[in-house]
Every structure is written in C-alpha cells, then in structure tokens.
PDB file of C-alpha atoms in Angstrom:
ATOM      1  CA  UNK A 452      -8.596 -19.415  -2.055  1.00 51.00           C
ATOM      2  CA  UNK A 453      -7.576 -16.607  -0.206  1.00 64.00           C
ATOM      3  CA  UNK A 454     -10.038 -14.793   2.105  1.00 66.00           C
ATOM      4  CA  UNK A 455      -9.670 -11.464   2.104  1.00 74.00           C
ATOM      5  CA  UNK A 456     -10.791  -8.861   4.948  1.00 83.00           C
ATOM      6  CA  UNK A 457     -11.983  -5.586   3.198  1.00 86.00           C
ATOM      7  CA  UNK A 458     -12.489  -3.950   7.163  1.00 90.00           C
ATOM      8  CA  UNK A 459     -10.011  -5.158   9.697  1.00 93.00           C
ATOM      9  CA  UNK A 460     -10.680  -4.667  13.221  1.00 95.00           C
ATOM     10  CA  UNK A 461      -8.435  -4.942  15.684  1.00 97.00           C
ATOM     11  CA  UNK A 462      -7.972  -8.280  17.625  1.00 97.00           C
ATOM     12  CA  UNK A 463      -5.777  -8.315  20.533  1.00 98.00           C
ATOM     13  CA  UNK A 464      -3.766 -11.390  21.765  1.00 97.00           C
ATOM     14  CA  UNK A 465      -5.273 -14.032  23.888  1.00 95.00           C
ATOM     15  CA  UNK A 466      -1.679 -15.444  24.758  1.00 93.00           C
ATOM     16  CA  UNK A 467       1.798 -14.065  25.033  1.00 92.00           C
ATOM     17  CA  UNK A 468       2.711 -15.639  21.677  1.00 94.00           C
ATOM     18  CA  UNK A 469       0.014 -15.418  19.310  1.00 96.00           C
ATOM     19  CA  UNK A 470       0.862 -12.037  17.675  1.00 97.00           C
ATOM     20  CA  UNK A 471       1.108 -13.615  14.309  1.00 97.00           C
ATOM     21  CA  UNK A 472      -2.022 -15.604  14.363  1.00 97.00           C
ATOM     22  CA  UNK A 473      -3.979 -12.009  15.430  1.00 98.00           C
ATOM     23  CA  UNK A 474      -2.558 -10.596  12.444  1.00 97.00           C
ATOM     24  CA  UNK A 475      -3.171 -13.712   9.968  1.00 96.00           C
ATOM     25  CA  UNK A 476      -6.670 -13.184  11.440  1.00 96.00           C
ATOM     26  CA  UNK A 477      -6.756  -9.549  10.516  1.00 97.00           C
ATOM     27  CA  UNK A 478      -5.173 -10.141   7.384  1.00 95.00           C
ATOM     28  CA  UNK A 479      -7.876 -12.871   6.009  1.00 94.00           C
ATOM     29  CA  UNK A 480     -11.166 -12.346   8.406  1.00 94.00           C
ATOM     30  CA  UNK A 481     -10.432 -15.873   9.388  1.00 94.00           C
ATOM     31  CA  UNK A 482     -11.121 -16.572  13.120  1.00 95.00           C
ATOM     32  CA  UNK A 483      -8.460 -17.186  15.433  1.00 96.00           C
ATOM     33  CA  UNK A 484      -8.797 -20.509  16.387  1.00 96.00           C
ATOM     34  CA  UNK A 485      -9.516 -21.400  12.694  1.00 96.00           C
ATOM     35  CA  UNK A 486      -6.081 -19.696  12.117  1.00 96.00           C
ATOM     36  CA  UNK A 487      -4.220 -21.788  14.420  1.00 96.00           C
ATOM     37  CA  UNK A 488      -5.779 -25.016  12.914  1.00 96.00           C
ATOM     38  CA  UNK A 489      -5.161 -24.349   9.608  1.00 95.00           C
ATOM     39  CA  UNK A 490      -1.258 -22.915   9.981  1.00 95.00           C
ATOM     40  CA  UNK A 491      -0.770 -26.185  12.048  1.00 93.00           C
ATOM     41  CA  UNK A 492       3.039 -26.539  12.873  1.00 93.00           C
ATOM     42  CA  UNK A 493       4.105 -23.333  11.835  1.00 92.00           C
ATOM     43  CA  UNK A 494       3.029 -21.748  15.061  1.00 93.00           C
ATOM     44  CA  UNK A 495       3.511 -23.477  18.394  1.00 91.00           C
ATOM     45  CA  UNK A 496       2.070 -21.646  21.582  1.00 88.00           C
ATOM     46  CA  UNK A 497       4.276 -20.078  24.137  1.00 85.00           C
ATOM     47  CA  UNK A 498       6.770 -19.776  20.821  1.00 89.00           C
ATOM     48  CA  UNK A 499       5.308 -17.908  18.217  1.00 90.00           C
ATOM     49  CA  UNK A 500       5.339 -18.271  14.236  1.00 91.00           C
ATOM     50  CA  UNK A 501       8.253 -20.462  12.824  1.00 90.00           C
ATOM     51  CA  UNK A 502       7.570 -20.148   9.428  1.00 90.00           C
ATOM     52  CA  UNK A 503       5.386 -17.229   8.141  1.00 91.00           C
ATOM     53  CA  UNK A 504       5.547 -17.921   4.419  1.00 88.00           C
ATOM     54  CA  UNK A 505       4.440 -21.809   4.618  1.00 89.00           C
ATOM     55  CA  UNK A 506       1.579 -20.508   7.154  1.00 93.00           C
ATOM     56  CA  UNK A 507       0.212 -18.271   4.502  1.00 92.00           C
ATOM     57  CA  UNK A 508       0.504 -20.992   1.824  1.00 89.00           C
ATOM     58  CA  UNK A 509      -1.543 -23.044   4.147  1.00 91.00           C
ATOM     59  CA  UNK A 510      -4.001 -20.034   4.432  1.00 93.00           C
ATOM     60  CA  UNK A 511      -4.103 -20.264   0.296  1.00 89.00           C
ATOM     61  CA  UNK A 512      -2.211 -17.474  -0.715  1.00 89.00           C
ATOM     62  CA  UNK A 513       0.422 -18.193  -3.476  1.00 83.00           C
ATOM     63  CA  UNK A 514       4.122 -17.334  -3.721  1.00 76.00           C
ATOM     64  CA  UNK A 515       5.831 -19.097  -6.673  1.00 66.00           C
ATOM     65  CA  UNK A 516       9.068 -18.186  -7.463  1.00 61.00           C
ATOM     66  CA  UNK A 517      10.985 -20.058 -10.213  1.00 58.00           C
ATOM     67  CA  UNK A 518      14.850 -20.337  -9.799  1.00 58.00           C
ATOM     68  CA  UNK A 519      16.593 -19.149 -12.932  1.00 61.00           C
ATOM     69  CA  UNK A 520      20.421 -18.903 -13.852  1.00 61.00           C
ATOM     70  CA  UNK A 521      22.903 -17.032 -11.362  1.00 58.00           C
ATOM     71  CA  UNK A 522      20.085 -16.452  -8.294  1.00 56.00           C
ATOM     72  CA  UNK A 523      18.142 -14.877 -10.137  1.00 54.00           C
ATOM     73  CA  UNK A 524      14.046 -15.609 -10.192  1.00 56.00           C
ATOM     74  CA  UNK A 525      11.224 -15.577 -12.168  1.00 56.00           C
ATOM     75  CA  UNK A 526       7.760 -14.913 -10.062  1.00 55.00           C
ATOM     76  CA  UNK A 527       4.237 -16.241 -11.039  1.00 57.00           C
ATOM     77  CA  UNK A 528       1.150 -16.257  -9.143  1.00 59.00           C
ATOM     78  CA  UNK A 529       3.052 -14.266  -6.114  1.00 72.00           C
ATOM     79  CA  UNK A 530       0.385 -13.002  -4.028  1.00 83.00           C
ATOM     80  CA  UNK A 531       3.579 -11.693  -1.306  1.00 84.00           C
ATOM     81  CA  UNK A 532       6.999 -11.341  -0.838  1.00 81.00           C
ATOM     82  CA  UNK A 533       9.192 -11.526   2.621  1.00 81.00           C
ATOM     83  CA  UNK A 534      11.980  -9.207   2.879  1.00 79.00           C
ATOM     84  CA  UNK A 535      14.726  -9.632   5.934  1.00 79.00           C
ATOM     85  CA  UNK A 536      16.714  -6.584   7.009  1.00 75.00           C
ATOM     86  CA  UNK A 537      19.122  -5.589   5.862  1.00 67.00           C
ATOM     87  CA  UNK A 538      16.904  -5.285   2.637  1.00 67.00           C
ATOM     88  CA  UNK A 539      19.623  -2.908   0.815  1.00 69.00           C
ATOM     89  CA  UNK A 540      16.907  -0.321   0.173  1.00 72.00           C
ATOM     90  CA  UNK A 541      16.419   3.219   2.300  1.00 75.00           C
ATOM     91  CA  UNK A 542      13.797   3.493   5.316  1.00 75.00           C
ATOM     92  CA  UNK A 543      12.243   6.072   2.796  1.00 80.00           C
ATOM     93  CA  UNK A 544      11.937   3.561  -0.331  1.00 78.00           C
ATOM     94  CA  UNK A 545      10.947   0.986   2.444  1.00 77.00           C
ATOM     95  CA  UNK A 546       7.981   3.416   3.219  1.00 82.00           C
ATOM     96  CA  UNK A 547       7.077   4.356  -0.131  1.00 84.00           C
ATOM     97  CA  UNK A 548       6.965   0.578  -0.645  1.00 83.00           C
ATOM     98  CA  UNK A 549       4.614  -0.198   1.997  1.00 86.00           C
ATOM     99  CA  UNK A 550       2.472   2.636   1.655  1.00 87.00           C
ATOM    100  CA  UNK A 551      -0.918   1.797   0.339  1.00 89.00           C
ATOM    101  CA  UNK A 552      -0.428  -1.827   0.627  1.00 91.00           C
ATOM    102  CA  UNK A 553      -0.793  -4.591   3.661  1.00 93.00           C
ATOM    103  CA  UNK A 554       2.052  -6.303   5.255  1.00 94.00           C
ATOM    104  CA  UNK A 555       3.097  -8.460   8.277  1.00 95.00           C
ATOM    105  CA  UNK A 556       5.701  -6.766   9.803  1.00 95.00           C
ATOM    106  CA  UNK A 557       7.996  -8.163  12.400  1.00 94.00           C
ATOM    107  CA  UNK A 558       9.080  -5.693  14.870  1.00 95.00           C
ATOM    108  CA  UNK A 559      11.164  -5.843  18.256  1.00 96.00           C
ATOM    109  CA  UNK A 560       8.836  -6.465  21.093  1.00 97.00           C
ATOM    110  CA  UNK A 561       7.734  -3.537  23.300  1.00 98.00           C
ATOM    111  CA  UNK A 562       6.722  -6.108  26.396  1.00 96.00           C
ATOM    112  CA  UNK A 563       9.820  -8.989  26.113  1.00 93.00           C
ATOM    113  CA  UNK A 564      13.160  -7.988  26.242  1.00 94.00           C
ATOM    114  CA  UNK A 565      15.145  -9.894  23.435  1.00 94.00           C
ATOM    115  CA  UNK A 566      11.660 -10.878  21.806  1.00 94.00           C
ATOM    116  CA  UNK A 567       9.984 -10.109  18.428  1.00 95.00           C
ATOM    117  CA  UNK A 568       6.364  -9.126  18.046  1.00 97.00           C
ATOM    118  CA  UNK A 569       4.334  -9.031  15.082  1.00 97.00           C
ATOM    119  CA  UNK A 570       2.010  -6.120  13.857  1.00 98.00           C
ATOM    120  CA  UNK A 571      -0.477  -5.723  10.532  1.00 97.00           C
ATOM    121  CA  UNK A 572       0.213  -2.413   8.181  1.00 96.00           C
ATOM    122  CA  UNK A 573      -3.295  -1.966   6.513  1.00 95.00           C
ATOM    123  CA  UNK A 574      -2.767   0.439   3.799  1.00 92.00           C
ATOM    124  CA  UNK A 575      -2.244   3.699   6.329  1.00 92.00           C
ATOM    125  CA  UNK A 576      -2.995   1.950   9.440  1.00 95.00           C
ATOM    126  CA  UNK A 577      -1.405   0.027  11.809  1.00 97.00           C
ATOM    127  CA  UNK A 578      -2.904  -2.643  14.030  1.00 98.00           C
ATOM    128  CA  UNK A 579      -0.962  -3.811  17.085  1.00 98.00           C
ATOM    129  CA  UNK A 580      -2.656  -6.920  18.681  1.00 98.00           C
ATOM    130  CA  UNK A 581      -0.447  -6.476  22.271  1.00 98.00           C
ATOM    131  CA  UNK A 582      -2.973  -6.446  25.053  1.00 97.00           C
ATOM    132  CA  UNK A 583       0.082  -4.245  26.724  1.00 97.00           C
ATOM    133  CA  UNK A 584       2.876  -1.776  25.813  1.00 97.00           C
ATOM    134  CA  UNK A 585       1.885  -1.275  21.461  1.00 98.00           C
ATOM    135  CA  UNK A 586       3.462   0.637  18.859  1.00 98.00           C
ATOM    136  CA  UNK A 587       1.108   3.669  17.855  1.00 97.00           C
ATOM    137  CA  UNK A 588       2.641   4.995  14.224  1.00 94.00           C
ATOM    138  CA  UNK A 589       4.957   3.903  11.887  1.00 92.00           C
ATOM    139  CA  UNK A 590       7.736   6.069  12.868  1.00 91.00           C
ATOM    140  CA  UNK A 591       7.963   4.069  15.800  1.00 94.00           C
ATOM    141  CA  UNK A 592       8.539   0.626  14.306  1.00 92.00           C
ATOM    142  CA  UNK A 593      12.133  -0.495  13.592  1.00 90.00           C
ATOM    143  CA  UNK A 594      11.443  -3.336  11.505  1.00 90.00           C
ATOM    144  CA  UNK A 595      13.134  -6.676  10.973  1.00 89.00           C
ATOM    145  CA  UNK A 596      10.869  -8.288   8.423  1.00 89.00           C
ATOM    146  CA  UNK A 597       7.927  -7.607   6.508  1.00 89.00           C
ATOM    147  CA  UNK A 598       5.673  -9.687   4.498  1.00 91.00           C
ATOM    148  CA  UNK A 599       4.428  -7.481   1.414  1.00 89.00           C
ATOM    149  CA  UNK A 600       1.317  -8.093  -0.210  1.00 90.00           C
ATOM    150  CA  UNK A 601       1.412  -7.343  -3.802  1.00 80.00           C
ATOM    151  CA  UNK A 602      -2.099  -5.934  -4.786  1.00 69.00           C
ATOM    152  CA  UNK A 603      -1.893  -2.489  -6.103  1.00 43.00           C
ATOM    153  CA  UNK A 604      -4.330  -0.194  -3.642  1.00 40.00           C
ATOM    154  CA  UNK A 605      -7.717  -0.603  -2.088  1.00 42.00           C
TER     155      UNK A 605
END
C-alpha cells in the first residue's frame, strides 16, 4: 500500500547523493531513514539512485506493463510511468503533461559538474532538496528523465 503525502514539506539532503531519497520521502511522507531501508540496494550512499522504478515498487507503488505483439504494451495497475529523453514530444506538450501531477525529475546537477540531481514536482510546485545551489522554477529545468505519477489532480 502506497502512503501518499498530501502536504509535502521540503526535505534537504543530508549527504551529497541522497536527493532521490529526499524526493521519495517528500512524495510518500515516509521518513528519510525508512526510505533508505525500504529501497535497499537501489540506492547507494555516495553514488545515488541506480533504479528509481524498483525503488518505487519496494515502496508499494504498482507498475504492470504487460508486453503485447510488436513492442506494444497493455498497462494495468500503473501508478507511475518513467520517460527518458529523448521522448519525442515537444517541451510544451511535456509541460502540459506534468502540470497538475506529481513527478520525480532527473536534471543536471547545479553543484556537481557532469552529475545528475533529482527534484520533486508537486502539481505546480518545485521542491529541490539540494542544500547548495537549487532550481527555483520549472523554466530552469533541463529534464533528462521523469517519473510521472498518473493520478488526475489533487
């Protein structure tokens, strides 16, 4: 069963690589240390999140995409969808997809050259867990991957 945090508060990183843990904590309302315990080896201190999809499954989210012929999928019991760039849609279409939903967004780090960082999008608010330089608005983001949660609206 997924715990949904309906009133997220910004959680700042404790270390240099726990941005995804902070975002998962903001998403679910589960304490930082408990998220680390539940996601297990999908996250490594000093390295970051290796498999966000598996981490979400371990936190109780559902994602069953059933393969059909010719690469098509039938989707059943899906709480989230992972999209990686290039996803073949315009920036404007992407913005319309994300607005009014929750998402985990992987973006270039503002603090580690060549590194990546995760931020949490909550309907129309941006939560950046970095204790250093942070993203302030959607327009600043150069999204490389998104985990889009498929509920309709708050």
